[in-house]
Short mmCIF file of C-alpha atoms (C1' of nucleotides) in Angstrom, two decimals:
data_model
loop_
_atom_site.label_atom_id
_atom_site.label_comp_id
_atom_site.label_asym_id
_atom_site.label_seq_id
_atom_site.Cartn_x
_atom_site.Cartn_y
_atom_site.Cartn_z
CA UNK A 17 59.54 8.55 56.51
CA UNK A 18 56.14 7.19 56.31
CA UNK A 19 53.23 9.46 56.75
CA UNK A 20 51.57 9.45 60.16
CA UNK A 21 48.17 9.34 58.45
CA UNK A 22 46.65 7.33 55.72
CA UNK A 23 46.74 8.14 52.06
CA UNK A 24 43.51 7.93 50.11
CA UNK A 25 44.74 5.17 47.74
CA UNK A 26 45.54 3.03 50.74
CA UNK A 27 42.30 3.73 52.51
CA UNK A 28 40.46 2.49 49.35
CA UNK A 29 42.20 -0.76 49.71
CA UNK A 30 41.30 -1.43 53.42
CA UNK A 31 38.62 -3.76 54.39
CA UNK A 32 35.33 -2.74 56.17
CA UNK A 33 35.76 -1.71 59.73
CA UNK A 34 39.44 -0.72 59.64
CA UNK A 35 40.21 2.69 60.96
CA UNK A 36 41.83 5.34 58.95
CA UNK A 37 43.21 8.85 59.39
CA UNK A 38 42.92 11.07 56.29
CA UNK A 39 44.30 14.29 55.56
CA UNK A 40 43.53 16.45 52.54
CA UNK A 41 41.15 18.96 50.90
CA UNK A 42 37.37 18.94 50.40
CA UNK A 43 36.97 18.14 46.77
CA UNK A 44 33.11 18.19 46.71
CA UNK A 45 30.63 18.46 49.37
CA UNK A 46 26.96 17.58 49.72
CA UNK A 47 24.99 18.81 52.77
CA UNK A 48 21.87 16.94 53.63
CA UNK A 49 20.17 17.72 56.84
CA UNK A 50 21.91 15.86 59.61
CA UNK A 51 24.22 14.04 57.28
CA UNK A 52 27.01 15.25 55.00
CA UNK A 53 29.05 13.69 52.18
CA UNK A 54 32.58 15.02 51.96
CA UNK A 55 34.79 13.88 49.20
CA UNK A 56 38.41 14.21 50.30
CA UNK A 57 41.28 14.59 47.89
CA UNK A 58 44.90 13.91 48.50
CA UNK A 59 47.71 13.43 46.01
CA UNK A 60 46.70 9.73 45.70
CA UNK A 61 43.04 9.97 44.99
CA UNK A 62 39.54 10.95 46.10
CA UNK A 63 37.49 9.13 48.72
CA UNK A 64 33.97 9.82 50.06
CA UNK A 65 33.53 10.52 53.88
CA UNK A 66 30.19 10.58 55.53
CA UNK A 67 29.73 12.80 58.47
CA UNK A 68 26.64 12.39 60.70
CA UNK A 69 25.40 14.81 63.42
CA UNK A 70 24.81 11.84 65.77
CA UNK A 71 28.29 10.50 65.45
CA UNK A 72 30.18 13.67 66.14
CA UNK A 73 30.54 16.07 69.07
CA UNK A 74 28.44 19.32 68.95
CA UNK A 75 31.55 21.31 68.21
CA UNK A 76 32.71 18.97 65.47
CA UNK A 77 29.35 19.02 63.79
CA UNK A 78 29.17 22.87 63.94
CA UNK A 79 32.66 22.84 62.30
CA UNK A 80 31.74 20.38 59.66
CA UNK A 81 28.58 22.26 58.70
CA UNK A 82 30.70 25.31 57.81
CA UNK A 83 32.91 23.31 55.49
CA UNK A 84 33.35 24.50 51.98
CA UNK A 85 35.19 23.19 48.96
CA UNK A 86 38.87 23.18 49.16
CA UNK A 87 38.83 23.50 52.95
CA UNK A 88 41.79 21.47 54.47
CA UNK A 89 40.68 18.87 56.93
CA UNK A 90 41.62 15.77 58.95
CA UNK A 91 39.09 13.02 59.10
CA UNK A 92 39.28 9.89 61.52
CA UNK A 93 36.83 7.12 60.53
CA UNK A 94 36.11 3.55 59.58
CA UNK A 95 36.04 2.03 56.12
CA UNK A 96 32.82 0.81 54.77
CA UNK A 97 31.81 -0.65 51.55
CA UNK A 98 28.79 0.96 49.90
CA UNK A 99 27.65 0.72 46.32
CA UNK A 100 26.37 4.19 46.53
CA UNK A 101 29.83 5.65 47.26
CA UNK A 102 32.01 6.64 44.22
CA UNK A 103 34.65 3.89 43.96
CA UNK A 104 32.43 1.62 46.27
CA UNK A 105 33.97 2.51 49.48
CA UNK A 106 33.70 5.41 51.88
CA UNK A 107 34.80 6.44 55.31
CA UNK A 108 32.27 6.96 58.25
CA UNK A 109 33.78 9.72 60.12
CA UNK A 110 34.21 9.48 63.91
CA UNK A 111 36.04 12.85 64.32
CA UNK A 112 36.86 15.81 62.00
CA UNK A 113 39.44 18.49 62.43
CA UNK A 114 39.35 21.56 60.10
CA UNK A 115 42.86 22.91 59.34
CA UNK A 116 41.73 25.77 57.11
CA UNK A 117 38.50 26.95 55.77
CA UNK A 118 38.22 28.08 52.17
CA UNK A 119 36.20 30.99 50.83
CA UNK A 120 33.96 30.09 48.00
CA UNK A 121 36.28 28.34 45.55
CA UNK A 122 36.30 30.30 42.17
CA UNK A 123 36.64 27.25 40.05
CA UNK A 124 34.18 24.39 39.70
CA UNK A 125 34.86 23.25 36.13
CA UNK A 126 33.11 25.26 33.55
CA UNK A 127 35.27 28.30 33.40
CA UNK A 128 36.93 29.52 30.19
CA UNK A 129 40.57 29.41 29.32
CA UNK A 130 41.53 32.91 30.33
CA UNK A 131 39.86 32.59 33.80
CA UNK A 132 41.58 29.31 34.47
CA UNK A 133 44.93 30.83 33.41
CA UNK A 134 44.56 33.73 35.81
CA UNK A 135 43.70 31.22 38.41
CA UNK A 136 46.20 28.72 37.46
CA UNK A 137 47.58 28.51 41.09
CA UNK A 138 44.19 27.06 42.11
CA UNK A 139 43.30 25.16 38.88
CA UNK A 140 46.50 23.04 39.56
CA UNK A 141 44.39 21.34 42.19
CA UNK A 142 42.08 19.93 39.44
CA UNK A 143 42.10 16.22 38.58
CA UNK A 144 43.06 17.01 35.03
CA UNK A 145 46.12 19.19 35.87
CA UNK A 146 47.24 16.64 38.57
CA UNK A 147 46.91 13.75 36.13
CA UNK A 148 48.92 15.60 33.59
CA UNK A 149 51.69 16.58 36.05
CA UNK A 150 51.97 12.94 37.08
CA UNK A 151 52.47 11.72 33.51
CA UNK A 152 54.89 14.47 32.85
CA UNK A 153 57.05 13.40 35.87
CA UNK A 154 56.89 9.65 34.85
CA UNK A 155 58.03 10.60 31.26
CA UNK A 156 60.89 12.63 32.45
CA UNK A 157 61.93 10.03 35.12
CA UNK A 158 61.89 7.34 32.51
CA UNK A 159 64.06 9.35 30.32
CA UNK A 160 66.56 10.14 32.90
CA UNK A 161 66.66 6.57 33.95
CA UNK A 162 67.28 5.48 30.41
CA UNK A 163 70.00 8.04 29.82
CA UNK A 164 71.77 7.04 32.96
CA UNK A 165 71.54 3.36 32.10
CA UNK A 166 72.94 3.97 28.62
CA UNK A 167 75.93 5.84 29.91
CA UNK A 168 75.05 9.43 29.25
CA UNK A 169 76.43 12.05 31.61
CA UNK A 170 73.94 14.70 32.95
CA UNK A 171 75.57 18.11 32.85
CA UNK A 172 74.40 21.65 33.69
CA UNK A 173 75.10 24.30 31.07
CA UNK A 174 74.38 27.99 31.76
CA UNK A 175 71.03 29.72 31.21
CA UNK A 176 72.65 33.16 30.91
CA UNK A 177 74.38 33.51 27.56
CA UNK A 178 76.17 36.26 25.73
CA UNK A 179 74.95 35.38 22.28
CA UNK A 180 72.39 33.44 20.14
CA UNK A 181 72.55 29.85 18.96
CA UNK A 182 69.86 30.57 16.35
CA UNK A 183 68.27 33.67 15.21
CA UNK A 184 68.55 36.68 17.38
CA UNK A 185 64.96 38.00 17.12
CA UNK A 186 63.60 35.71 19.62
CA UNK A 187 66.02 36.35 22.51
CA UNK A 188 64.89 37.51 25.93
CA UNK A 189 67.39 40.22 26.85
CA UNK A 190 68.44 40.64 30.59
CA UNK A 191 70.72 42.90 32.44
CA UNK A 192 73.96 41.23 33.45
CA UNK A 193 75.84 43.46 35.69
CA UNK A 194 76.99 46.19 33.27
CA UNK A 195 76.40 44.14 30.24
CA UNK A 196 73.50 42.65 28.23
CA UNK A 197 72.92 38.96 28.34
CA UNK A 198 70.31 36.69 26.96
CA UNK A 199 68.23 33.76 28.27
CA UNK A 200 69.28 30.53 26.69
CA UNK A 201 67.58 29.18 23.64
CA UNK A 202 69.61 26.02 23.51
CA UNK A 203 72.41 24.36 25.52
CA UNK A 204 73.79 22.84 22.36
CA UNK A 205 76.93 24.78 21.91
CA UNK A 206 77.91 24.17 25.56
CA UNK A 207 77.16 20.43 25.31
CA UNK A 208 79.43 20.30 22.30
CA UNK A 209 82.11 21.66 24.49
CA UNK A 210 81.49 19.00 27.12
CA UNK A 211 81.72 16.04 24.88
CA UNK A 212 85.44 16.53 24.53
CA UNK A 213 85.74 15.18 28.05
CA UNK A 214 82.56 13.30 28.77
CA UNK A 215 81.76 12.27 25.25
CA UNK A 216 78.08 11.37 25.97
CA UNK A 217 76.31 14.26 27.72
CA UNK A 218 72.84 15.46 28.17
CA UNK A 219 71.08 18.34 29.92
CA UNK A 220 67.67 19.32 30.91
CA UNK A 221 67.34 23.12 31.04
CA UNK A 222 64.66 25.74 30.43
CA UNK A 223 64.98 27.27 27.01
CA UNK A 224 63.48 30.62 26.15
CA UNK A 225 62.08 31.89 22.96
CA UNK A 226 60.57 35.39 22.83
CA UNK A 227 58.25 34.79 19.82
CA UNK A 228 54.81 36.03 20.15
CA UNK A 229 53.62 32.89 18.59
CA UNK A 230 50.01 32.19 18.51
CA UNK A 231 49.87 28.41 18.20
CA UNK A 232 49.01 25.60 20.54
CA UNK A 233 52.41 24.14 20.32
CA UNK A 234 54.74 26.83 21.50
CA UNK A 235 55.92 28.11 24.97
CA UNK A 236 58.16 31.21 25.63
CA UNK A 237 59.68 28.98 28.46
CA UNK A 238 59.91 25.23 27.84
CA UNK A 239 62.05 22.33 29.20
CA UNK A 240 64.58 21.27 26.73
CA UNK A 241 66.27 17.95 26.93
CA UNK A 242 69.30 17.95 24.92
CA UNK A 243 72.03 15.29 24.08
CA UNK A 244 75.36 15.53 22.38
CA UNK A 245 77.50 12.52 21.56
CA UNK A 246 81.14 12.32 20.45
CA UNK A 247 81.72 9.89 17.51
CA UNK A 248 78.07 9.68 16.86
CA UNK A 249 76.67 9.89 13.28
CA UNK A 250 73.29 11.19 12.45
CA UNK A 251 72.04 7.52 12.17
CA UNK A 252 73.64 6.67 15.58
CA UNK A 253 71.87 9.59 17.11
CA UNK A 254 68.55 8.78 15.61
CA UNK A 255 68.62 5.30 17.15
CA UNK A 256 69.29 6.99 20.52
CA UNK A 257 66.39 9.30 19.94
CA UNK A 258 63.81 6.54 19.11
CA UNK A 259 65.08 4.23 21.91
CA UNK A 260 64.76 7.05 24.38
CA UNK A 261 61.06 8.03 23.26
CA UNK A 262 59.92 4.49 23.02
CA UNK A 263 61.18 3.73 26.58
CA UNK A 264 59.47 6.88 28.03
CA UNK A 265 56.14 6.35 26.34
CA UNK A 266 56.08 2.72 27.36
CA UNK A 267 56.75 3.54 31.05
CA UNK A 268 54.21 6.28 30.81
CA UNK A 269 51.55 3.91 29.69
CA UNK A 270 52.55 1.20 32.18
CA UNK A 271 52.74 3.49 35.21
CA UNK A 272 50.06 6.18 34.39
CA UNK A 273 47.35 4.22 32.71
CA UNK A 274 44.71 5.52 35.22
CA UNK A 275 45.69 9.10 34.66
CA UNK A 276 45.77 8.54 30.91
CA UNK A 277 42.37 7.05 30.85
CA UNK A 278 41.01 9.93 33.03
CA UNK A 279 42.42 12.31 30.41
CA UNK A 280 40.42 10.33 27.83
CA UNK A 281 43.67 9.15 26.00
CA UNK A 282 43.22 6.38 23.52
CA UNK A 283 46.07 4.20 24.80
CA UNK A 284 46.04 1.88 21.79
CA UNK A 285 47.29 4.89 19.67
CA UNK A 286 50.34 5.09 21.82
CA UNK A 287 51.25 1.33 21.75
CA UNK A 288 52.79 1.29 18.21
CA UNK A 289 55.48 3.80 19.70
CA UNK A 290 56.74 1.16 22.02
CA UNK A 291 58.42 -0.61 19.21
CA UNK A 292 61.49 0.58 17.39
CA UNK A 293 62.78 1.25 14.79
CA UNK A 294 60.68 4.15 13.75
CA UNK A 295 60.06 4.88 10.04
CA UNK A 296 62.45 7.16 8.34
CA UNK A 297 61.75 9.24 5.25
CA UNK A 298 63.95 12.00 3.60
CA UNK A 299 62.85 15.47 3.10
CA UNK A 300 62.70 14.65 -0.73
CA UNK A 301 60.30 11.73 0.05
CA UNK A 302 58.19 13.99 2.25
CA UNK A 303 57.86 16.58 -0.64
CA UNK A 304 56.79 13.72 -2.93
CA UNK A 305 54.23 12.32 -0.50
CA UNK A 306 52.81 16.03 -0.02
CA UNK A 307 52.76 16.62 -3.72
CA UNK A 308 50.80 13.32 -4.28
CA UNK A 309 48.38 14.48 -1.51
CA UNK A 310 47.80 17.72 -3.52
CA UNK A 311 49.77 20.29 -1.50
CA UNK A 312 51.23 23.05 -3.61
CA UNK A 313 54.71 22.64 -2.27
CA UNK A 314 58.05 22.54 -3.97
CA UNK A 315 61.58 21.43 -3.02
CA UNK A 316 63.25 23.96 -0.68
CA UNK A 317 60.10 24.95 1.13
CA UNK A 318 59.61 24.71 4.80
CA UNK A 319 57.14 22.11 5.98
CA UNK A 320 54.24 24.19 7.28
CA UNK A 321 51.73 23.05 9.98
CA UNK A 322 49.26 21.67 7.55
CA UNK A 323 51.97 19.68 5.73
CA UNK A 324 53.41 18.39 8.86
CA UNK A 325 50.00 17.27 10.05
CA UNK A 326 49.36 15.49 6.72
CA UNK A 327 52.55 13.58 6.97
CA UNK A 328 51.83 12.41 10.48
CA UNK A 329 48.64 10.89 9.07
CA UNK A 330 50.88 8.53 7.05
CA UNK A 331 52.18 6.80 10.10
CA UNK A 332 50.85 5.30 13.31
CA UNK A 333 54.09 5.72 15.33
CA UNK A 334 56.65 8.62 15.50
CA UNK A 335 58.80 8.92 12.32
CA UNK A 336 61.83 10.64 11.23
CA UNK A 337 62.29 13.19 8.35
CA UNK A 338 65.97 13.58 7.32
CA UNK A 339 68.24 15.48 4.86
CA UNK A 340 66.61 18.80 4.84
CA UNK A 341 67.70 21.64 2.50
CA UNK A 342 70.59 23.53 3.94
CA UNK A 343 68.98 26.89 3.55
CA UNK A 344 66.13 26.11 5.97
CA UNK A 345 68.42 24.68 8.59
CA UNK A 346 70.90 25.96 11.25
CA UNK A 347 74.49 26.82 10.43
CA UNK A 348 76.00 24.09 12.64
CA UNK A 349 74.42 21.22 10.64
CA UNK A 350 76.82 19.11 8.52
CA UNK A 351 76.47 18.87 4.82
CA UNK A 352 75.38 15.61 3.45
CA UNK A 353 78.40 13.85 1.64
CA UNK A 354 78.04 14.29 -2.11
CA UNK A 355 74.95 16.55 -1.69
CA UNK A 356 76.07 19.99 -0.46
CA UNK A 357 72.40 21.30 -0.86
CA UNK A 358 71.18 19.11 2.07
CA UNK A 359 72.29 18.67 5.62
CA UNK A 360 72.47 15.68 7.91
CA UNK A 361 69.57 17.01 10.08
CA UNK A 362 66.63 15.03 11.33
CA UNK A 363 63.30 15.77 12.96
CA UNK A 364 61.17 13.21 14.83
CA UNK A 365 57.48 13.78 14.46
CA UNK A 366 54.79 12.43 16.74
CA UNK A 367 51.68 10.89 15.02
CA UNK A 368 48.09 11.94 15.17
CA UNK A 369 48.95 15.48 14.05
CA UNK A 370 51.23 16.33 17.00
CA UNK A 371 54.22 16.83 14.91
CA UNK A 372 57.85 17.65 15.77
CA UNK A 373 59.12 16.58 19.22
CA UNK A 374 62.80 16.27 18.36
CA UNK A 375 65.13 18.19 16.09
CA UNK A 376 68.73 17.06 15.69
CA UNK A 377 71.66 16.70 13.47
CA UNK A 378 75.25 15.76 12.78
CA UNK A 379 77.34 18.76 13.46
CA UNK A 380 79.84 20.37 11.22
CA UNK A 381 83.28 19.51 12.51
CA UNK A 382 85.45 21.17 9.92
CA UNK A 383 86.34 24.64 10.89
CA UNK A 384 86.61 26.09 7.53
CA UNK A 385 83.21 24.90 6.42
CA UNK A 386 81.73 26.00 9.79
CA UNK A 387 83.11 29.46 9.35
CA UNK A 388 81.81 29.62 5.86
CA UNK A 389 78.35 28.69 7.26
CA UNK A 390 78.49 31.30 10.03
CA UNK A 391 79.35 34.02 7.54
CA UNK A 392 76.71 33.02 5.14
CA UNK A 393 74.10 33.33 7.84
CA UNK A 394 75.37 36.80 8.56
CA UNK A 395 76.58 36.08 11.90
CA UNK A 396 79.86 37.66 13.35
CA UNK A 397 82.43 34.92 13.79
CA UNK A 398 83.94 36.91 16.70
CA UNK A 399 81.01 35.76 18.77
CA UNK A 400 81.81 32.24 18.04
CA UNK A 401 85.52 32.23 18.72
CA UNK A 402 85.16 29.73 21.72
CA UNK A 403 82.84 27.52 19.75
CA UNK A 404 85.44 27.48 16.85
CA UNK A 405 88.06 26.46 19.22
CA UNK A 406 86.22 23.14 19.73
CA UNK A 407 87.05 22.46 16.02
CA UNK A 408 90.65 23.63 16.46
CA UNK A 409 91.49 21.31 19.43
CA UNK A 410 90.92 17.74 18.42
CA UNK A 411 87.84 18.12 16.50
CA UNK A 412 85.60 15.02 16.41
CA UNK A 413 82.55 13.86 14.42
CA UNK A 414 79.49 14.33 16.68
CA UNK A 415 75.74 14.64 16.65
CA UNK A 416 73.03 15.69 18.96
CA UNK A 417 69.29 16.51 19.32
CA UNK A 418 66.92 18.53 21.41
CA UNK A 419 63.67 17.20 22.57
CA UNK A 420 60.88 19.46 23.80
CA UNK A 421 59.49 17.81 26.97
CA UNK A 422 56.18 19.52 26.78
CA UNK A 423 55.63 18.46 23.22
CA UNK A 424 56.19 14.87 24.18
CA UNK A 425 53.86 15.39 27.22
CA UNK A 426 51.22 16.92 24.95
CA UNK A 427 51.36 13.93 22.69
CA UNK A 428 51.38 11.16 25.32
CA UNK A 429 48.53 12.77 27.24
CA UNK A 430 46.77 13.46 24.02
CA UNK A 431 45.75 17.03 25.11
CA UNK A 432 45.13 19.74 22.56
CA UNK A 433 47.13 22.63 23.98
CA UNK A 434 50.79 22.66 25.14
CA UNK A 435 49.99 25.16 27.98
CA UNK A 436 48.42 22.39 30.06
CA UNK A 437 51.67 20.44 29.90
CA UNK A 438 53.44 22.63 32.46
CA UNK A 439 52.11 24.13 35.78
CA UNK A 440 52.70 27.71 35.16
CA UNK A 441 52.89 28.23 31.27
CA UNK A 442 54.69 31.15 29.90
CA UNK A 443 53.42 32.09 26.42
CA UNK A 444 52.16 35.06 24.42
CA UNK A 445 53.50 37.37 27.14
CA UNK A 446 51.59 35.83 30.00
CA UNK A 447 53.58 36.05 33.21
CA UNK A 448 50.81 36.00 35.95
CA UNK A 449 50.45 33.96 38.19
"C1'" G B 1 53.24 40.46 12.82
"C1'" C B 2 48.79 38.87 9.70
"C1'" C B 3 43.57 36.83 9.49
"C1'" G B 4 39.15 35.52 12.20
"C1'" G B 5 36.19 35.22 16.77
"C1'" G B 6 35.22 37.44 21.48
"C1'" G B 7 34.92 40.90 26.25
"C1'" U B 8 27.47 42.02 29.77
"C1'" A B 9 26.43 39.64 37.73
"C1'" G B 10 31.58 35.70 41.35
"C1'" C B 11 31.23 31.93 36.74
"C1'" U B 12 28.91 30.46 31.84
"C1'" C B 13 26.06 33.09 28.64
"C1'" A B 14 21.37 35.72 26.26
"C1'" G B 15 20.18 40.81 25.06
"C1'" C B 16 23.21 44.02 19.97
"C1'" C B 17 20.99 43.09 13.41
"C1'" G B 18 15.81 46.91 13.61
"C1'" G B 19 18.62 52.34 20.13
"C1'" G B 20 13.75 53.13 24.73
"C1'" U B 21 14.48 51.64 32.90
"C1'" A B 22 20.08 45.16 32.78
"C1'" G B 23 18.20 39.27 31.89
"C1'" A B 24 18.70 33.61 32.63
"C1'" G B 25 21.15 29.38 34.73
"C1'" C B 26 24.90 28.25 38.10
"C1'" G B 27 27.40 30.01 42.34
"C1'" C B 28 26.91 32.67 47.00
"C1'" C B 29 23.82 33.89 51.72
"C1'" G B 30 19.40 32.13 54.85
"C1'" G B 31 15.79 28.00 55.82
"C1'" G B 32 14.39 22.71 55.01
"C1'" C B 33 15.89 17.64 54.00
"C1'" U B 34 19.49 10.84 56.88
"C1'" G B 35 22.32 8.54 50.53
"C1'" U B 36 24.19 13.02 47.65
"C1'" U B 37 26.83 11.72 42.59
"C1'" A B 38 26.88 19.07 38.56
"C1'" A B 39 21.49 16.83 44.50
"C1'" C B 40 16.68 18.92 45.34
"C1'" C B 41 12.79 22.51 47.41
"C1'" C B 42 11.51 27.73 49.43
"C1'" G B 43 13.36 32.63 50.05
"C1'" G B 44 17.42 36.25 49.38
"C1'" U B 45 21.89 38.47 47.20
"C1'" G B 46 24.04 40.13 42.73
"C1'" G B 47 26.33 44.79 37.38
"C1'" U B 48 31.69 51.32 36.20
"C1'" C B 49 27.71 46.08 30.02
"C1'" G B 50 36.75 46.00 28.90
"C1'" G B 51 38.38 51.62 28.56
"C1'" G B 52 37.92 56.45 26.00
"C1'" G B 53 35.49 59.61 22.66
"C1'" G B 54 31.43 60.59 19.15
"C1'" U B 55 26.15 60.53 16.98
"C1'" U B 56 21.22 60.84 19.54
"C1'" C B 57 16.04 63.48 23.41
"C1'" G B 58 17.91 58.58 24.82
"C1'" A B 59 23.57 53.86 23.53
"C1'" A B 60 25.14 47.23 26.21
"C1'" U B 61 22.93 48.03 21.17
"C1'" C B 62 25.21 52.63 15.87
"C1'" C B 63 30.31 55.11 14.45
"C1'" C B 64 35.74 56.02 15.58
"C1'" C B 65 40.06 54.97 18.73
"C1'" U B 66 42.28 51.79 22.27
"C1'" C B 67 43.41 47.65 25.72
"C1'" C B 68 42.84 42.58 26.73
"C1'" C B 69 41.55 37.39 25.64
"C1'" C B 70 40.69 33.05 22.31
"C1'" G B 71 41.50 30.21 17.58
"C1'" G B 72 44.35 29.85 12.98
"C1'" C B 73 49.10 31.04 9.99
"C1'" G B 74 54.42 31.95 9.88
"C1'" C B 75 58.71 29.80 12.86
"C1'" C B 76 60.24 26.15 15.94
"C1'" A B 77 61.31 21.99 20.29
#
RNA sequence: GCCGGGGUAGCUCAGCCGGGUAGAGCGCCGGGCUGUUAACCCGGUGGUCGGGGGUUCGAAUCCCCUCCCCGGCGCCA
C-alpha cells in the first residue's frame, strides 16, 4: 500500500509548483512575525515549509503560531526552489493541520549522556539515532540475505535455558514455574543439535550477560548472530565469517552512504573490508607482535584491551587471530592436532581499535575428550547429558561462530559507544525506559 | 569488583581551594520583526545546591556516611 501523502524524500525531488501533502513532526521552527519556517521531519528526511499569515485561514494561522518542536502536523503546499532553504527546496504551505501539539521538547542537542539515556524514547527521534538504526537494519538485512543465498537455515533456539554455556557468574536468573531458569548467553549448544538435521544453521537471538562491565563495548542484552555448520573445519568457518562480514559492510556503504556521512564516518576506512580474504595470524604471532611493540605480555595471557587495540593498528581491514591457548578458551573448542596446548578457536577483530566482533571455533566432537574438558572446567557433566548425546549419535566434525551485531554496527558507523547501536540499551543495570 | 572524574534552575555549566543573602547562557512565557539556518531585540519566569549526619554564629563550599551518573581496567560478542 502506497501512502496517501508524500514522503519528504520524494517532495525534495519534485519540480517547482508541484503540490505535496506532507505528514511529519516539527523538527525545528523559526517564528518571524507574519511568516514562519517549519522544518518537517519524516522517516525519509527533513524539508522546510514556509507558512505565511496571508496564505492561510485565520484559524490555521492561529494554530500554526502555537506550533512547537515535535508537534505532529500535516502540511499541504507547493514545492519551490530557494537557495535560502536547507537542501535548496521548500514547501510553501497552503494549509496546515495540527495532529498533536508538543510541550517544550526536553532535548535539543546539548544534553549529557545520562539525560539522553533517561529520555531515550524521545532521543530516538534524533537524526543521529535514526541514521544509526537505518545502518543497523541494512547490515542485518544484508547478512540475512547472504545467509539465505548461501544455503543456511535460520532457526529459533530457546531464550530460557536450564544451564550455562560459559561461566555461570554472568547469568540472569528468572523464575520458571517452580524452577529456576536463566536467560540465554548463547544459542550455540542448541544450534549444534540442529546441525544433525539441517547441517548449516544460524540464528539471531538476544543474548544476556549479567556482568557489571564498565566498558564502551559491552551490553547486558545484545543481538547475537550465531552459525553452526556440520562438516565445517575452522578454516571453512573463517571463510564464511569473512564473506558474511565483507558483504554486509559493502552493502551498508552502498545503501547507507548518506547516513554514514551524517555520522561523520570516514568511509575510505571501511572500503578495505570489502575484499576478502582477511589476514590471519596465530595467537603465537600476536604475542610476538605485542612483545616487539613493548607490551609486557607472555604466552598464555589473555589479550587485554590495550593489546587488542595495538594489534588492530597493524591492519587496515578485519583480521583473524587463531589457535589460542586452551586454558583461556571455552571447553567445547577442539584441540589443535599435535598441539594439545592450543585450540582451534578464532576471533575476528575489526580495525581502528574496534576489536573483536566474532568469536568462533571448531568444536570438540569426541565425547571422551569433551567430558574431560567439562570436568577440567569444574562443570557437572550431568547438566550436559543432552549435549553429550550429540557426540553419541553420529558425531560429526563441525564449527561455528557468534557475531555481536552491535559490535559490527559500532565499527561500521564509527561511533564510540555500543549503547547507541541499539534503541533501548541494557547495560550497567540500566532498565528505564 | 577496582581506579579516576562528576551530581548546583527545564538543559549546559560557573561558584567550592581561602565558609558570609544562589549566578550566567540557553530554554520557557509575553511583546516586536516577511528569509530564519543553534535567528535577533525588549520584558518576564526560574533552585529541597543528589540524600543523611557532623563542625560552625553561619555550609553549595569543610569533615563523615550513602545513593546515582560518566570514563578506564578485568571479561567477552
